[in-house]
Short mmCIF file of C-alpha atoms and ligand atoms in Angstrom, two decimals:
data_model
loop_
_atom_site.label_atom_id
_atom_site.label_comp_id
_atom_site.label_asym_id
_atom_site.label_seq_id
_atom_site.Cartn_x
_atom_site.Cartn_y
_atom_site.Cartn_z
CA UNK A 1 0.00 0.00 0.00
CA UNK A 2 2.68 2.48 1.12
CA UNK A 3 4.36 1.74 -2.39
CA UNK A 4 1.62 2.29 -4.22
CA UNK A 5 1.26 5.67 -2.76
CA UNK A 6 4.91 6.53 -3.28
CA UNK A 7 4.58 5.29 -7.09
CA UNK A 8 1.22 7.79 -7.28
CA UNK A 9 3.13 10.76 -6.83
CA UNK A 10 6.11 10.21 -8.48
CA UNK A 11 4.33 10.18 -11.36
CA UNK A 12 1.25 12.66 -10.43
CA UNK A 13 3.36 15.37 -9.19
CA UNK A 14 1.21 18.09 -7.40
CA UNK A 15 -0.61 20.90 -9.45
CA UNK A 16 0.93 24.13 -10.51
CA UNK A 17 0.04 25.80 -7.32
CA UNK A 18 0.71 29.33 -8.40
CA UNK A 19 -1.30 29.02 -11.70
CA UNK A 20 -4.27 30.97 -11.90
CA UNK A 21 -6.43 29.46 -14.63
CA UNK A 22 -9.78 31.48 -15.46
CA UNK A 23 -12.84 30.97 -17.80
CA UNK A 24 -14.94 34.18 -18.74
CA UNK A 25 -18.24 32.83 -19.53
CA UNK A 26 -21.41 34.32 -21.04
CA UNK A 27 -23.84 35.46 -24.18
CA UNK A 28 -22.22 36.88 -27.33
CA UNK A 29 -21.88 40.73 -26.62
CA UNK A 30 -21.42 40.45 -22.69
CA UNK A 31 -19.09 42.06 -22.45
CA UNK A 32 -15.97 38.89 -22.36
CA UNK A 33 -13.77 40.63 -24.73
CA UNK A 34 -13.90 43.80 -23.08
CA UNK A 35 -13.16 42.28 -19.39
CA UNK A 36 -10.42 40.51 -20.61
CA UNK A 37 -8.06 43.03 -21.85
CA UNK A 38 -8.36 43.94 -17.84
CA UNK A 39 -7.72 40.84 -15.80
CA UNK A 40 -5.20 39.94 -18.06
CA UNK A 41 -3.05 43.15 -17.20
CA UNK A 42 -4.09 43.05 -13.67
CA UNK A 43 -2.79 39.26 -13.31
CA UNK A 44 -0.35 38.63 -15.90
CA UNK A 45 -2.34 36.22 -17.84
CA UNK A 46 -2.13 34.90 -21.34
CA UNK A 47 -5.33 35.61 -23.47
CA UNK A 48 -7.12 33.22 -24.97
CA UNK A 49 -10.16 34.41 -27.17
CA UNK A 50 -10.72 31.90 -29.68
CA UNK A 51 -13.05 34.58 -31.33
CA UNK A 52 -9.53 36.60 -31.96
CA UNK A 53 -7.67 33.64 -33.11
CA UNK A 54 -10.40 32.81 -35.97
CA UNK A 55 -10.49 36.19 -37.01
CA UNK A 56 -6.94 36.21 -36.93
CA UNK A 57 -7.10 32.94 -39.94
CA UNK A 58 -10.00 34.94 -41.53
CA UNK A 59 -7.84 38.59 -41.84
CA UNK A 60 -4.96 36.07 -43.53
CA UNK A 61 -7.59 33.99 -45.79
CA UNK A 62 -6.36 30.43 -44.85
CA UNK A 63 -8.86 27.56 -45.17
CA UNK A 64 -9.27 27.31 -41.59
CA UNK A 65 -10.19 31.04 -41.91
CA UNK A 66 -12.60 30.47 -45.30
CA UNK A 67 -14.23 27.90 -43.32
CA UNK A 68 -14.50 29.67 -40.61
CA UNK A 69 -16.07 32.76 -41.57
CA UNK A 70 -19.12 30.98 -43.81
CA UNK A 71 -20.32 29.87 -40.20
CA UNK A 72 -19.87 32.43 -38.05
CA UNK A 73 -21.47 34.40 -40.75
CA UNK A 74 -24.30 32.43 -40.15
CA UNK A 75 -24.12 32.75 -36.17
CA UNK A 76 -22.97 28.93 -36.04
CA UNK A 77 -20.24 27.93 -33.85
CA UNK A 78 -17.12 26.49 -35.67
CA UNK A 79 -16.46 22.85 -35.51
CA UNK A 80 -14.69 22.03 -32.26
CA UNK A 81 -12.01 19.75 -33.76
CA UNK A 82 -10.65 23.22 -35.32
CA UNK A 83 -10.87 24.88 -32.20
CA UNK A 84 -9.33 22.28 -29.72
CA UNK A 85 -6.52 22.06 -32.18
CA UNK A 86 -6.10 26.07 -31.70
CA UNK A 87 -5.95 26.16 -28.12
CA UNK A 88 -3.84 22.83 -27.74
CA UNK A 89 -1.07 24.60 -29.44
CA UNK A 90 -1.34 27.85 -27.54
CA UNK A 91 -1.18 25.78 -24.16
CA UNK A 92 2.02 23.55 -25.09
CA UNK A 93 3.85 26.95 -26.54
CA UNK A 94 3.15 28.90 -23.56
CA UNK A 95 4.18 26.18 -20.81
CA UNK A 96 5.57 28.62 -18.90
CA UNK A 97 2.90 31.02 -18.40
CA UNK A 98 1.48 32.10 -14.56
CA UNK A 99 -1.85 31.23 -15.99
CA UNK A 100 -4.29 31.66 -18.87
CA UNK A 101 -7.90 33.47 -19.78
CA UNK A 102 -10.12 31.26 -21.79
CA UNK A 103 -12.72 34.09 -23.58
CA UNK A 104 -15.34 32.66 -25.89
CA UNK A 105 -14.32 29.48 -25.06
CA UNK A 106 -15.05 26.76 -23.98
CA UNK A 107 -18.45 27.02 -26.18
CA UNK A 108 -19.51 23.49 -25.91
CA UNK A 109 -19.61 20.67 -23.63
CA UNK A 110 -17.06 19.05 -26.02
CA UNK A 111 -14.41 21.39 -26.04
CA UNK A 112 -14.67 21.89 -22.12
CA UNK A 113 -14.22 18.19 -21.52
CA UNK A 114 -11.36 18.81 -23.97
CA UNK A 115 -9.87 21.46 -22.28
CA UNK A 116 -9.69 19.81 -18.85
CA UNK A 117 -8.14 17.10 -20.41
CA UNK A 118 -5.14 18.95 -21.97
CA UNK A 119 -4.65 21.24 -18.43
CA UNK A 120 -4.83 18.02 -16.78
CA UNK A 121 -1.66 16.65 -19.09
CA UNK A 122 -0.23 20.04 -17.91
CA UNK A 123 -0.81 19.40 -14.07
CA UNK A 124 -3.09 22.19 -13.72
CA UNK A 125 -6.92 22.96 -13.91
CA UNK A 126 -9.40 25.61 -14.09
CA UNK A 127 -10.26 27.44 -11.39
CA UNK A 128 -12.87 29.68 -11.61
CA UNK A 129 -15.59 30.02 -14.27
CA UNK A 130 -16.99 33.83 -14.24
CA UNK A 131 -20.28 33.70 -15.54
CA UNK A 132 -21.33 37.18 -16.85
CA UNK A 133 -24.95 38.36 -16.29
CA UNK A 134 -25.96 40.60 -19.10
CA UNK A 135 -30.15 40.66 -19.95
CA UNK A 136 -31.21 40.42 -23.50
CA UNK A 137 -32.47 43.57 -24.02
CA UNK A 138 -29.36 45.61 -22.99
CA UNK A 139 -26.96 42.30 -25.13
CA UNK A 140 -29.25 43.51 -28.38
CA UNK A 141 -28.24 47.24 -27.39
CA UNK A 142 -24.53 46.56 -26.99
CA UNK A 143 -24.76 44.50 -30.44
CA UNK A 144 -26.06 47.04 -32.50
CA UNK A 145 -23.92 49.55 -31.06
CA UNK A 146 -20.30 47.51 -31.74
CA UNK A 147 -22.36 46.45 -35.50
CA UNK A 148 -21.65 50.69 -35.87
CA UNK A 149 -17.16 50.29 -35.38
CA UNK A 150 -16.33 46.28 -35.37
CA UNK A 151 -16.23 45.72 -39.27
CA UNK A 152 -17.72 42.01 -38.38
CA UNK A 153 -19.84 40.96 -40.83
CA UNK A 154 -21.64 38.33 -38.04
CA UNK A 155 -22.65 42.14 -36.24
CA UNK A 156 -24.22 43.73 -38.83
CA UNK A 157 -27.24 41.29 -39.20
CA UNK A 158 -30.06 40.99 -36.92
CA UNK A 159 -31.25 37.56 -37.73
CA UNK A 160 -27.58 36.64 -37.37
CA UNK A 161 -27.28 38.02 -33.91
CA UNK A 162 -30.80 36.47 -33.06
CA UNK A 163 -28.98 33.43 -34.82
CA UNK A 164 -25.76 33.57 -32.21
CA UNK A 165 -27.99 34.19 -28.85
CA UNK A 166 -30.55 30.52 -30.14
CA UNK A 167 -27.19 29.21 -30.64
CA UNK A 168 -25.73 30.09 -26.88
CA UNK A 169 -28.78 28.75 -25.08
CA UNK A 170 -28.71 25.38 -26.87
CA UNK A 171 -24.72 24.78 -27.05
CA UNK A 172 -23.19 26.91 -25.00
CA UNK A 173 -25.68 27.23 -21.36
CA UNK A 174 -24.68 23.89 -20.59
CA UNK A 175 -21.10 24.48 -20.16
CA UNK A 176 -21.95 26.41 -17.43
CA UNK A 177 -24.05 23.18 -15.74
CA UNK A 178 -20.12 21.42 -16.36
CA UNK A 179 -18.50 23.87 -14.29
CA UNK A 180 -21.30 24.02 -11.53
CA UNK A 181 -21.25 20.52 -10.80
CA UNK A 182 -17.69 20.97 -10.14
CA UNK A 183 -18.18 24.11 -7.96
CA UNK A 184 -16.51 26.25 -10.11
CA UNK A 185 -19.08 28.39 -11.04
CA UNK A 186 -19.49 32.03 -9.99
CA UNK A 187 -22.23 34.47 -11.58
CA UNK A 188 -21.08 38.24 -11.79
CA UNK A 189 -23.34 41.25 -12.84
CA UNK A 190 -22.33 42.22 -16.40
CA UNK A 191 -24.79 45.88 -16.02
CA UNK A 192 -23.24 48.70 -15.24
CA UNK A 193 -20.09 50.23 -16.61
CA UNK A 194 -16.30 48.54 -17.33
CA UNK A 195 -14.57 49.97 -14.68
CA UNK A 196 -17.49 48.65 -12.33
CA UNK A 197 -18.10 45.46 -13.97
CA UNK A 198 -13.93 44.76 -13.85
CA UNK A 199 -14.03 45.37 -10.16
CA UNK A 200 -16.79 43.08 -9.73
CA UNK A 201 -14.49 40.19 -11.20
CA UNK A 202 -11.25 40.88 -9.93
CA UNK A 203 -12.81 41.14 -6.23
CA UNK A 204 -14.86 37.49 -6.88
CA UNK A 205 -11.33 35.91 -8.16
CA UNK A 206 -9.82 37.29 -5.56
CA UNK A 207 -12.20 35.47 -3.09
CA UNK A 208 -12.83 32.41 -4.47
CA UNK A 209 -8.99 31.54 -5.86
CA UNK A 210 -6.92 33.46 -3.79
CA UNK A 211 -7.89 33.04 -0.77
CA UNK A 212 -8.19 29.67 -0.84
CA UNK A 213 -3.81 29.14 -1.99
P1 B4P B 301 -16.42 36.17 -29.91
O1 B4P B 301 -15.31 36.88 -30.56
O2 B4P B 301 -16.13 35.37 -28.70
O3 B4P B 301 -17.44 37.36 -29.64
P2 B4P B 301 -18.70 37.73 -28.76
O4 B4P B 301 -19.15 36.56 -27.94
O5 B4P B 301 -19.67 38.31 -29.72
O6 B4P B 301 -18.32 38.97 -27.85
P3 B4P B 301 -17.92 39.37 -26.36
O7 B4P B 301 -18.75 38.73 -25.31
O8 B4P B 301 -16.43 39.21 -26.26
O9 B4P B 301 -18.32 40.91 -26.27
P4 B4P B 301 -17.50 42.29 -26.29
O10 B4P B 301 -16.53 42.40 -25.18
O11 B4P B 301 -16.99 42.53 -27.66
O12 B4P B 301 -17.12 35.16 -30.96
C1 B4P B 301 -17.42 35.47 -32.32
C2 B4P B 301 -17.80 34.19 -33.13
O13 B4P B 301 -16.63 33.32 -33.27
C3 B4P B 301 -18.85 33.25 -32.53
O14 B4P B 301 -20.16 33.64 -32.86
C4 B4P B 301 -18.47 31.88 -33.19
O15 B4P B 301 -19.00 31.74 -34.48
C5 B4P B 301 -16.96 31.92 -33.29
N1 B4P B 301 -16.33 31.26 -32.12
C6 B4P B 301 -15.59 31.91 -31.17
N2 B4P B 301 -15.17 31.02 -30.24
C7 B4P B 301 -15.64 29.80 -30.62
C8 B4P B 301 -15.56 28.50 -30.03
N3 B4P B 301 -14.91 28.28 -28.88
N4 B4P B 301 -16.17 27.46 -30.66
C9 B4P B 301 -16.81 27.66 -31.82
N5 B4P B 301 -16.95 28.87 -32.42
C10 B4P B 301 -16.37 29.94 -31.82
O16 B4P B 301 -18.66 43.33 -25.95
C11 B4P B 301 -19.71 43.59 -26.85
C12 B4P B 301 -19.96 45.09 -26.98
O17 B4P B 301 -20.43 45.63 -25.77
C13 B4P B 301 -18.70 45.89 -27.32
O18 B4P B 301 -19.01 46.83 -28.30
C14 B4P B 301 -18.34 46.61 -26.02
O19 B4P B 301 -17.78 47.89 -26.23
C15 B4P B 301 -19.69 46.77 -25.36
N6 B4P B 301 -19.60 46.69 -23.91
C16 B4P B 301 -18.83 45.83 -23.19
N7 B4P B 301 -19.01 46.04 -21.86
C17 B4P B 301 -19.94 47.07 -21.77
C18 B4P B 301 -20.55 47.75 -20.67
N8 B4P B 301 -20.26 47.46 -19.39
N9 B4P B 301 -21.48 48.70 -20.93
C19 B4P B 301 -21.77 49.02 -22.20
N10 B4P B 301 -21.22 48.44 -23.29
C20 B4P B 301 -20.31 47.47 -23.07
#
């Protein structure tokens, strides 16, 4: 018995301790880009919006990027073998990192089984989901005013917007379910403005992960 134990963790070392892994969660247009640019300056995280990275392929006209933009043209979600593949890489080149924001993703129960699977192989996990509470009415508001500057083609339509929010509630809701069940899961008012909203987030994080080292 003893051995066994001894054999365990020789080859399950302990967890990255002084990683800080963190999921921002929620409806197209809550706000997930905008919060990120903050926490990752205020805790020296590496970004990850899968959002940027496909428009990123699209700007350069690969055939990830062609592909890409026919569907989220149409408000679907891009296949999750393309994503997984995007974010695998960015974890393995960036093994030294003191942590990582996942923004738009994970979108689907899929690619968050995925992505605790490849932290896992990493020795680390997530640790908080932030959930982002933004109602409809004011999301539609925000979306037609970012339709006015972004230059995305999947802002300027209406049915495509409707499109994106049907698409959420079906594929990407129960990702949050995934995260709850492993008490992860922390809901944070998205109303109000950025400065507000930011302090909101860092002061949950700081709570819930911090605290708790
Ligand atoms: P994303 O790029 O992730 O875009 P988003 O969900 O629309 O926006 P976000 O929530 O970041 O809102 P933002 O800060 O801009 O995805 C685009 C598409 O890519 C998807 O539809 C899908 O097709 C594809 N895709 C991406 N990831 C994928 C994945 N994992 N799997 C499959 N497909 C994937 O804020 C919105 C607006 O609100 C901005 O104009 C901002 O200025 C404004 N705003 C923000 N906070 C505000 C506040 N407090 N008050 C007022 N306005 C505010």
């Amino acid at each position: 018995m003893l051995n066994q134990y001894v054999v365990y963790h020789y080859i399950c070392p302990k967890k990255h301790e002084t990683m800080l892994n963190v999921i921002l969660f929620g409806p197209p247009g809550c706000g997930k880009g905008t919060q990120s640019e903050k926490l990752i300056g205020h805790y020296g995280l590496v970004h990850i919006s899968t959002g940027d990275l496909l428009r990123k392929e699209i700007a350069l006209c690969t055939p990830l990027g062609l592909e890409a933009k026919s569907l989220m043209d149409k408000g679907h979600l891009v296949p999750d073998e393309i994503v997984i593949g995007m974010i695998s890489g960015i974890l393995t080149s960036n093994s030294k990192a003191k942590g990582f924001l996942f923004d738009g993703f994970p979108r689907t129960i899929p690619q968050a089984e995925s992505l605790d699977k490849l932290l896992d192989l990493n020795r680390t996990e997530i640790d908080i989901v932030l959930s982002i509470q933004v109602n409809e009415e004011e999301l539609i508001k925000r979306m037609i005013k970012r339709a006015e500057t972004s230059g995305r083609s999947d802002d300027a339509n209406p049915e495509v917007q409707k499109k994106r929010q049907e698409v959420y509630k079906r594929e990407t809701l129960p990702v949050a379910n995934h995260y709850k069940a492993k008490e992860k899961l922390e809901l944070v008012d998205g109303e109000g403005s950025i400065e507000e909203i930011s302090a909101r987030l860092i002061k949950v994080i700081d709570r819930v992960v911090l605290t708790a080292q």
